[in-house]
Amino acid sequence: MTLVIRDALPADVPDILRLVQALADYEREPDAVEATADDFARALFPAEGTPTTHALVAEHDGAVIGLALWYVTFSTWTGRNGIWLEDLFVDPAHRGVGGGKALLTRLAEICVERDWRRLEWCVLTWNEPSIAFYRSLGSVPKSEWETHRLDGEALLRLGSGTGEPARP
């Protein structure tokens, strides 16, 4: 049985979308995925310019079983880039073969190769198996930070200049 970690190819887009939907199911938000295969193809493999998003896939015996979707960040404190891991997911039927660790290892290698200083991601607080896995690799939670998001109506209101942002 062979495990291979590699950069995603355009032919992987259907598998990427399949794994993203499986992740949404796992995270108890099965209806949250709006992205299409075309959206992933444009972000990962643009016809012009440089991709803004990158993906690694894990293959086990030739089948895509996992993915890591990521993009480049910048730290004003270190003056260096880093990686924001947007999604890491291994098909539950293939967990235990080392796909998740191998994907994270490759991302860490990319950081080291490029002299980038950080590999960061979020994890749901109820996802105890993933938290235990990440901590076993040496990750440290940054509990002093609070994630904020503007989306939907609040984003439209603020971004369109049509009115004041909503107050809490």
Coordinates of N, CA, C and O in Angstrom, one line a residue:
M1 N 0.8 -1.2 0.0 CA 0.0 0.0 0.0 C 0.9 1.2 0.0 O 1.7 1.4 0.9
T2 N 0.6 2.1 -1.0 CA 1.5 3.3 -1.1 C 0.7 4.6 -0.8 O -0.4 4.8 -1.3
L3 N 1.3 5.4 -0.1 CA 0.8 6.8 0.2 C 1.7 7.8 -0.4 O 2.9 7.8 -0.2
V4 N 1.1 8.7 -1.2 CA 1.8 9.7 -2.0 C 1.2 11.0 -1.7 O -0.1 11.2 -1.7
I5 N 2.0 12.0 -1.4 CA 1.5 13.4 -1.2 C 2.1 14.2 -2.4 O 3.3 14.1 -2.7
R6 N 1.2 14.9 -3.1 CA 1.6 15.6 -4.2 C 0.8 16.9 -4.4 O -0.3 17.0 -3.8
D7 N 1.3 17.8 -5.2 CA 0.5 19.0 -5.6 C -0.7 18.5 -6.4 O -0.7 17.6 -7.2
A8 N -1.9 19.2 -6.1 CA -3.1 18.8 -6.9 C -2.9 19.2 -8.3 O -2.2 20.1 -8.7
L9 N -3.6 18.5 -9.2 CA -3.6 18.7 -10.6 C -5.1 19.1 -11.0 O -6.0 18.7 -10.3
P10 N -5.3 19.7 -12.2 CA -6.6 20.0 -12.6 C -7.5 18.8 -12.6 O -8.7 18.9 -12.3
A11 N -7.0 17.6 -12.9 CA -7.9 16.4 -12.9 C -8.3 16.0 -11.5 O -9.3 15.2 -11.4
D12 N -7.7 16.6 -10.5 CA -8.1 16.3 -9.1 C -9.3 17.1 -8.6 O -9.8 16.9 -7.5
V13 N -9.7 18.1 -9.4 CA -10.8 19.0 -8.9 C -12.1 18.2 -8.5 O -12.6 18.6 -7.4
P14 N -12.6 17.2 -9.2 CA -13.8 16.5 -8.7 C -13.5 15.9 -7.3 O -14.4 15.9 -6.5
D15 N -12.3 15.3 -7.1 CA -12.0 14.7 -5.8 C -11.9 15.8 -4.7 O -12.3 15.5 -3.6
I16 N -11.3 16.9 -5.1 CA -11.3 18.0 -4.1 C -12.6 18.4 -3.7 O -12.9 18.6 -2.5
L17 N -13.5 18.6 -4.6 CA -14.9 19.0 -4.3 C -15.6 17.9 -3.5 O -16.3 18.2 -2.5
R18 N -15.4 16.7 -3.8 CA -15.9 15.5 -3.0 C -15.4 15.6 -1.6 O -16.2 15.4 -0.6
L19 N -14.2 15.8 -1.4 CA -13.6 15.8 0.0 C -14.0 17.1 0.7 O -14.3 17.0 1.9
V20 N -14.2 18.2 0.1 CA -14.7 19.4 0.7 C -16.2 19.2 1.2 O -16.5 19.5 2.3
Q21 N -17.0 18.5 0.4 CA -18.3 18.2 0.8 C -18.3 17.2 2.0 O -19.1 17.3 2.9
A22 N -17.4 16.2 2.0 CA -17.3 15.3 3.1 C -16.9 16.0 4.3 O -17.3 15.7 5.4
L23 N -16.0 17.0 4.2 CA -15.6 17.8 5.4 C -16.8 18.6 5.9 O -17.0 18.6 7.1
A24 N -17.6 19.2 5.0 CA -18.7 19.9 5.5 C -19.7 19.0 6.2 O -20.3 19.3 7.3
D25 N -19.9 17.8 5.7 CA -20.7 16.8 6.4 C -20.2 16.5 7.8 O -20.9 16.5 8.8
Y26 N -18.8 16.3 7.9 CA -18.2 15.9 9.1 C -18.3 17.1 10.1 O -18.5 16.9 11.3
E27 N -18.2 18.3 9.6 CA -18.3 19.5 10.5 C -19.8 19.9 10.7 O -20.0 21.0 11.2
R28 N -20.7 19.1 10.4 CA -22.1 19.3 10.7 C -22.8 20.4 9.9 O -23.7 21.1 10.4
E29 N -22.2 20.7 8.7 CA -22.7 21.8 7.9 C -22.9 21.3 6.5 O -22.3 21.9 5.5
P30 N -23.7 20.2 6.2 CA -23.7 19.6 4.9 C -24.2 20.5 3.8 O -23.9 20.3 2.6
D31 N -25.0 21.6 4.1 CA -25.5 22.5 3.1 C -24.7 23.7 2.9 O -25.1 24.6 2.2
A32 N -23.5 23.8 3.6 CA -22.7 25.0 3.6 C -21.9 25.2 2.3 O -21.5 26.3 2.0
V33 N -21.6 24.1 1.6 CA -20.7 24.2 0.4 C -21.4 24.8 -0.7 O -22.4 24.3 -1.3
E34 N -21.0 26.0 -1.1 CA -21.5 26.7 -2.3 C -20.5 26.5 -3.5 O -20.9 26.7 -4.6
A35 N -19.3 26.2 -3.2 CA -18.2 26.1 -4.2 C -18.5 25.1 -5.2 O -19.1 24.0 -4.9
T36 N -18.1 25.3 -6.4 CA -18.3 24.4 -7.5 C -16.9 23.9 -8.0 O -15.9 24.5 -7.7
A37 N -17.0 23.0 -8.9 CA -15.7 22.5 -9.5 C -15.1 23.7 -10.3 O -13.8 23.8 -10.2
D38 N -15.9 24.5 -10.9 CA -15.3 25.6 -11.7 C -14.6 26.6 -10.7 O -13.6 27.2 -11.0
D39 N -15.2 26.8 -9.5 CA -14.6 27.7 -8.5 C -13.3 27.2 -8.1 O -12.3 28.0 -8.0
F40 N -13.2 25.9 -7.8 CA -11.9 25.4 -7.4 C -10.9 25.4 -8.6 O -9.7 25.7 -8.4
A41 N -11.3 25.1 -9.8 CA -10.4 25.2 -11.0 C -9.9 26.6 -11.2 O -8.7 26.8 -11.4
R42 N -10.7 27.6 -11.0 CA -10.3 29.0 -11.2 C -9.3 29.4 -10.1 O -8.3 30.1 -10.4
A43 N -9.5 29.0 -8.9 CA -8.7 29.4 -7.8 C -7.3 28.7 -7.8 O -6.3 29.3 -7.6
L44 N -7.4 27.4 -8.1 CA -6.2 26.6 -8.1 C -5.4 26.6 -9.4 O -4.1 26.4 -9.3
F45 N -6.1 26.7 -10.5 CA -5.4 26.6 -11.8 C -5.9 27.7 -12.7 O -6.6 27.4 -13.7
P46 N -5.7 29.0 -12.4 CA -6.2 30.1 -13.2 C -5.7 30.1 -14.6 O -4.5 29.7 -14.8
A47 N -6.5 30.5 -15.5 CA -6.1 30.6 -16.9 C -5.0 31.6 -17.1 O -4.1 31.5 -18.0
E48 N -5.0 32.7 -16.3 CA -4.0 33.7 -16.3 C -3.6 34.1 -14.9 O -4.4 34.0 -14.0
G49 N -2.4 34.5 -14.8 CA -1.9 34.9 -13.5 C -1.5 33.7 -12.6 O -1.4 32.6 -13.0
T50 N -1.3 34.1 -11.3 CA -0.8 33.1 -10.4 C -1.9 32.6 -9.5 O -2.8 33.4 -9.1
P51 N -1.9 31.4 -9.1 CA -3.0 30.9 -8.2 C -2.9 31.6 -6.9 O -1.9 31.9 -6.4
T52 N -4.1 31.9 -6.3 CA -4.2 32.5 -4.9 C -4.3 31.4 -3.9 O -4.2 31.6 -2.7
T53 N -4.7 30.2 -4.3 CA -4.9 29.1 -3.5 C -4.2 27.9 -4.0 O -4.0 27.7 -5.2
H54 N -3.8 27.0 -3.1 CA -3.0 25.9 -3.4 C -3.6 24.6 -2.8 O -4.3 24.8 -1.8
A55 N -3.3 23.5 -3.3 CA -3.8 22.2 -2.7 C -2.8 21.1 -2.9 O -2.1 21.0 -3.9
L56 N -2.7 20.3 -1.8 CA -2.0 19.1 -1.9 C -3.0 18.0 -1.7 O -4.0 18.2 -1.1
V57 N -2.7 16.9 -2.4 CA -3.6 15.7 -2.2 C -2.8 14.5 -1.7 O -1.6 14.4 -1.9
A58 N -3.5 13.7 -0.9 CA -2.9 12.4 -0.5 C -3.6 11.3 -1.3 O -4.8 11.3 -1.4
E59 N -2.7 10.5 -1.9 CA -3.2 9.4 -2.6 C -2.8 8.1 -1.9 O -1.7 8.0 -1.5
H60 N -3.7 7.2 -1.8 CA -3.5 5.9 -1.2 C -3.8 4.8 -2.3 O -5.0 4.8 -2.7
D61 N -2.8 4.1 -2.7 CA -3.0 3.1 -3.8 C -3.7 3.7 -5.0 O -4.6 3.1 -5.6
G62 N -3.3 5.0 -5.3 CA -3.8 5.6 -6.5 C -5.1 6.4 -6.4 O -5.5 7.1 -7.3
A63 N -5.8 6.3 -5.2 CA -7.0 7.0 -5.0 C -6.8 8.2 -4.1 O -6.1 8.1 -3.1
V64 N -7.4 9.3 -4.5 CA -7.3 10.6 -3.7 C -8.1 10.4 -2.4 O -9.3 10.2 -2.5
I65 N -7.4 10.4 -1.3 CA -8.1 10.1 0.0 C -8.1 11.3 1.0 O -8.7 11.3 2.0
G66 N -7.3 12.3 0.6 CA -7.2 13.5 1.5 C -6.7 14.7 0.8 O -6.2 14.6 -0.3
L67 N -6.9 15.9 1.4 CA -6.4 17.1 0.9 C -6.0 18.1 1.9 O -6.5 18.0 3.1
A68 N -5.2 19.0 1.5 CA -4.8 20.2 2.3 C -4.9 21.4 1.3 O -4.2 21.5 0.3
L69 N -5.9 22.3 1.6 CA -6.1 23.5 0.8 C -5.4 24.6 1.6 O -5.8 24.8 2.8
W70 N -4.6 25.4 1.0 CA -3.8 26.5 1.7 C -3.5 27.7 0.9 O -3.7 27.6 -0.4
Y71 N -3.1 28.8 1.5 CA -2.7 30.0 0.8 C -1.6 30.7 1.6 O -1.4 30.3 2.8
V72 N -0.9 31.6 1.0 CA 0.2 32.3 1.6 C -0.3 33.4 2.5 O -1.2 34.2 2.1
T73 N 0.3 33.5 3.7 CA 0.0 34.7 4.6 C 1.3 35.5 4.7 O 2.3 35.1 4.3
F74 N 1.1 36.6 5.5 CA 2.3 37.4 5.8 C 2.2 37.8 7.3 O 1.1 38.3 7.7
S75 N 3.3 37.8 8.0 CA 3.3 38.2 9.4 C 4.1 39.5 9.4 O 5.3 39.6 9.0
T76 N 3.5 40.6 9.9 CA 4.2 41.9 10.1 C 5.2 41.8 11.2 O 6.2 42.5 11.2
W77 N 5.0 40.9 12.1 CA 6.0 40.7 13.2 C 7.2 40.0 12.8 O 8.3 40.3 13.3
T78 N 7.1 39.0 12.0 CA 8.3 38.2 11.5 C 8.9 38.8 10.2 O 10.0 38.5 9.9
G79 N 8.0 39.5 9.5 CA 8.5 40.0 8.2 C 8.6 38.9 7.1 O 9.2 39.1 6.1
R80 N 7.9 37.8 7.4 CA 8.0 36.6 6.5 C 6.6 36.1 6.2 O 5.7 36.3 7.0
N81 N 6.6 35.4 5.1 CA 5.3 34.7 4.8 C 5.1 33.5 5.6 O 6.0 33.0 6.4
G82 N 4.0 32.9 5.5 CA 3.6 31.6 6.1 C 2.5 31.0 5.4 O 2.1 31.4 4.3
I83 N 2.0 29.9 5.9 CA 0.9 29.2 5.3 C -0.3 29.2 6.2 O -0.2 29.0 7.4
W84 N -1.5 29.6 5.6 CA -2.7 29.4 6.3 C -3.4 28.1 5.7 O -3.7 28.1 4.5
L85 N -3.6 27.1 6.5 CA -4.2 25.9 6.1 C -5.7 26.1 6.2 O -6.2 26.1 7.4
E86 N -6.4 26.2 5.1 CA -7.8 26.5 5.1 C -8.6 25.2 5.5 O -9.5 25.2 6.3
D87 N -8.2 24.1 4.9 CA -8.8 22.8 5.1 C -7.9 21.7 5.0 O -7.1 21.6 4.1
L88 N -7.9 20.8 6.0 CA -7.2 19.5 6.0 C -8.3 18.5 6.2 O -9.0 18.5 7.2
F89 N -8.3 17.5 5.3 CA -9.3 16.4 5.5 C -8.8 15.2 4.9 O -8.3 15.2 3.8
V90 N -9.0 14.1 5.6 CA -8.8 12.7 5.1 C -10.1 12.0 5.2 O -10.7 12.0 6.3
D91 N -10.4 11.3 4.2 CA -11.6 10.5 4.1 C -11.6 9.5 5.3 O -10.6 8.8 5.6
P92 N -12.7 9.5 6.1 CA -12.7 8.7 7.3 C -12.4 7.2 7.1 O -11.8 6.5 7.9
A93 N -12.7 6.7 5.9 CA -12.5 5.3 5.6 C -11.0 5.0 5.4 O -10.6 3.9 5.4
H94 N -10.2 6.1 5.3 CA -8.7 5.9 5.0 C -7.9 6.5 6.1 O -6.7 6.7 6.0
R95 N -8.5 6.9 7.2 CA -7.7 7.4 8.3 C -6.9 6.3 9.0 O -7.3 5.1 8.9
G96 N -5.8 6.7 9.5 CA -4.9 5.7 10.1 C -3.8 5.2 9.2 O -2.9 4.5 9.6
V97 N -3.8 5.7 7.9 CA -2.7 5.3 7.0 C -1.6 6.4 6.9 O -0.6 6.2 6.2
G98 N -1.8 7.4 7.7 CA -0.8 8.5 7.7 C -1.0 9.7 6.8 O -0.1 10.5 6.7
G99 N -2.1 9.7 6.2 CA -2.4 10.8 5.2 C -2.4 12.2 5.8 O -1.8 13.1 5.3
G100 N -3.1 12.4 7.0 CA -3.1 13.7 7.6 C -1.7 14.2 8.1 O -1.4 15.3 7.8
K101 N -1.0 13.3 8.7 CA 0.4 13.7 9.1 C 1.3 13.9 7.9 O 2.0 14.9 8.0
A102 N 1.1 13.2 6.9 CA 2.0 13.4 5.7 C 1.6 14.7 5.0 O 2.5 15.4 4.6
L103 N 0.4 15.1 5.0 CA 0.0 16.4 4.4 C 0.5 17.5 5.2 O 1.1 18.5 4.7
L104 N 0.4 17.4 6.6 CA 1.0 18.5 7.4 C 2.5 18.5 7.3 O 3.1 19.6 7.4
T105 N 3.1 17.4 7.2 CA 4.6 17.3 7.1 C 5.0 18.0 5.8 O 5.9 18.8 5.8
R106 N 4.3 17.8 4.7 CA 4.7 18.5 3.5 C 4.5 20.0 3.6 O 5.3 20.7 3.1
L107 N 3.4 20.4 4.2 CA 3.2 21.9 4.4 C 4.3 22.4 5.3 O 4.9 23.5 5.0
A108 N 4.7 21.7 6.3 CA 5.9 22.2 7.1 C 7.2 22.3 6.3 O 8.0 23.2 6.5
E109 N 7.4 21.3 5.5 CA 8.5 21.3 4.6 C 8.5 22.5 3.7 O 9.6 23.1 3.4
I110 N 7.4 22.8 3.1 CA 7.3 24.0 2.2 C 7.7 25.2 3.0 O 8.4 26.1 2.5
C111 N 7.2 25.4 4.3 CA 7.6 26.5 5.1 C 9.1 26.6 5.3 O 9.7 27.6 5.1
V112 N 9.7 25.4 5.6 CA 11.1 25.4 5.9 C 11.9 25.7 4.6 O 12.8 26.5 4.6
E113 N 11.5 25.1 3.5 CA 12.2 25.3 2.2 C 12.2 26.8 1.8 O 13.1 27.3 1.2
R114 N 11.1 27.5 2.1 CA 10.9 28.8 1.7 C 11.3 29.9 2.8 O 11.1 31.1 2.6
D115 N 11.7 29.4 3.9 CA 12.1 30.2 5.0 C 10.8 31.0 5.5 O 10.9 32.2 5.9
W116 N 9.7 30.4 5.5 CA 8.5 30.9 6.0 C 8.4 30.5 7.5 O 8.9 29.5 7.9
R117 N 7.8 31.4 8.3 CA 7.8 31.2 9.7 C 6.6 30.5 10.4 O 6.7 30.2 11.6
R118 N 5.5 30.4 9.7 CA 4.3 29.9 10.4 C 3.5 29.0 9.5 O 3.4 29.2 8.3
L119 N 2.9 28.0 10.1 CA 1.9 27.2 9.6 C 0.7 27.2 10.5 O 0.9 26.8 11.7
E120 N -0.4 27.8 10.1 CA -1.5 28.1 11.0 C -2.8 27.6 10.4 O -3.0 27.5 9.2
W121 N -3.8 27.3 11.3 CA -5.1 26.8 10.9 C -6.0 27.0 12.1 O -5.6 27.2 13.3
C122 N -7.3 26.8 11.9 CA -8.3 26.8 12.9 C -8.9 25.4 13.0 O -8.9 24.6 12.0
V123 N -9.4 25.1 14.2 CA -10.0 23.8 14.4 C -11.3 24.1 15.3 O -11.2 24.9 16.2
L124 N -12.4 23.4 15.0 CA -13.5 23.5 15.8 C -13.3 23.0 17.2 O -12.7 22.0 17.4
T125 N -13.8 23.8 18.2 CA -13.5 23.4 19.6 C -14.0 22.0 20.0 O -13.5 21.4 20.9
W126 N -15.1 21.6 19.3 CA -15.6 20.3 19.6 C -14.9 19.1 19.0 O -15.2 17.9 19.3
N127 N -14.0 19.4 18.1 CA -13.3 18.4 17.3 C -12.1 17.8 18.1 O -11.0 18.0 17.7
E128 N -12.4 17.1 19.1 CA -11.4 16.6 20.0 C -10.4 15.7 19.4 O -9.2 15.8 19.7
P129 N -10.8 14.8 18.5 CA -9.8 13.9 17.9 C -8.8 14.7 17.1 O -7.6 14.4 17.1
S130 N -9.2 15.7 16.3 CA -8.3 16.5 15.5 C -7.4 17.3 16.4 O -6.2 17.4 16.2
I131 N -8.0 17.9 17.5 CA -7.2 18.7 18.4 C -6.1 17.8 19.0 O -4.9 18.2 19.1
A132 N -6.4 16.6 19.4 CA -5.4 15.7 20.0 C -4.3 15.4 19.0 O -3.1 15.3 19.3
F133 N -4.7 15.1 17.7 CA -3.8 14.8 16.7 C -2.8 16.0 16.5 O -1.6 15.9 16.4
Y134 N -3.4 17.2 16.3 CA -2.5 18.4 16.1 C -1.6 18.6 17.3 O -0.4 18.9 17.0
R135 N -2.0 18.5 18.5 CA -1.2 18.7 19.6 C -0.1 17.6 19.7 O 1.1 17.9 20.1
S136 N -0.4 16.4 19.2 CA 0.6 15.3 19.2 C 1.8 15.7 18.2 O 2.9 15.1 18.4
L137 N 1.5 16.6 17.3 CA 2.6 17.0 16.3 C 3.3 18.2 16.8 O 4.3 18.7 16.2
G138 N 2.9 18.7 18.0 CA 3.6 19.9 18.6 C 2.9 21.2 18.3 O 3.4 22.3 18.7
S139 N 1.7 21.2 17.8 CA 1.0 22.5 17.6 C 0.5 23.0 18.9 O 0.3 22.3 19.9
V140 N 0.4 24.4 19.0 CA 0.0 25.0 20.2 C -1.3 25.9 19.9 O -1.2 26.7 19.0
P141 N -2.3 25.7 20.7 CA -3.5 26.6 20.4 C -3.2 28.0 20.8 O -2.5 28.3 21.7
K142 N -3.7 29.0 20.1 CA -3.6 30.4 20.3 C -4.9 30.9 20.9 O -5.6 31.7 20.2
S143 N -5.2 30.6 22.1 CA -6.5 30.9 22.7 C -6.7 32.4 23.0 O -7.8 32.8 23.2
E144 N -5.6 33.2 23.0 CA -5.8 34.6 23.2 C -6.3 35.4 22.0 O -6.6 36.5 22.1
W145 N -6.5 34.7 20.9 CA -7.0 35.3 19.7 C -8.4 34.8 19.5 O -8.8 33.7 19.7
E146 N -9.2 35.7 19.0 CA -10.6 35.4 18.7 C -10.9 35.6 17.2 O -10.5 36.7 16.6
T147 N -11.4 34.6 16.5 CA -11.7 34.7 15.1 C -12.9 35.6 14.8 O -13.9 35.4 15.5
H148 N -12.8 36.5 13.9 CA -14.0 37.3 13.5 C -14.2 37.1 12.0 O -13.2 36.8 11.3
R149 N -15.4 37.3 11.6 CA -15.7 37.2 10.2 C -16.8 38.2 9.8 O -17.8 38.4 10.5
L150 N -16.7 38.8 8.6 CA -17.7 39.6 8.0 C -18.2 38.8 6.8 O -17.3 38.4 5.9
D151 N -19.4 38.5 6.7 CA -20.0 37.8 5.5 C -21.5 38.2 5.4 O -22.0 39.0 6.2
G152 N -22.1 37.7 4.3 CA -23.5 37.9 4.2 C -23.9 39.4 4.1 O -23.2 40.2 3.5
E153 N -25.0 39.7 4.8 CA -25.5 41.1 4.7 C -24.5 42.1 5.3 O -24.4 43.2 4.8
A154 N -23.9 41.7 6.4 CA -22.9 42.7 7.1 C -21.8 43.0 6.1 O -21.4 44.2 6.0
L155 N -21.3 42.1 5.4 CA -20.2 42.3 4.4 C -20.7 43.2 3.3 O -20.0 44.2 2.9
L156 N -21.9 42.9 2.8 CA -22.4 43.7 1.7 C -22.7 45.2 2.2 O -22.4 46.1 1.4
R157 N -23.2 45.3 3.4 CA -23.5 46.7 3.9 C -22.2 47.5 4.0 O -22.1 48.6 3.6
L158 N -21.2 46.9 4.6 CA -19.9 47.6 4.8 C -19.2 47.8 3.5 O -18.7 48.9 3.3
G159 N -19.2 46.8 2.7 CA -18.4 46.9 1.4 C -19.0 47.7 0.3 O -18.3 48.1 -0.6
S160 N -20.3 47.9 0.4 CA -21.0 48.6 -0.7 C -21.1 50.1 -0.4 O -21.5 50.9 -1.2
G161 N -20.8 50.5 0.9 CA -20.9 51.9 1.2 C -22.4 52.4 1.4 O -22.6 53.6 1.4
T162 N -23.3 51.4 1.5 CA -24.7 51.8 1.6 C -25.2 52.1 3.0 O -26.4 52.4 3.1
G163 N -24.4 52.0 3.9 CA -24.8 52.2 5.3 C -23.8 51.8 6.3 O -22.7 51.3 5.9
E164 N -24.1 52.1 7.5 CA -23.2 51.8 8.6 C -23.2 50.3 8.8 O -24.2 49.6 8.6
P165 N -22.1 49.8 9.3 CA -22.1 48.4 9.7 C -23.0 48.1 10.8 O -23.3 49.0 11.6
A166 N -23.5 46.9 10.9 CA -24.4 46.5 12.0 C -23.7 46.6 13.3 O -22.5 46.4 13.4
R167 N -24.4 47.0 14.3 CA -23.8 47.1 15.7 C -24.2 45.9 16.5 O -25.3 45.4 16.3
P168 N -23.3 45.4 17.3 CA -23.6 44.2 18.1 C -24.7 44.5 19.1 O -25.0 45.6 19.5

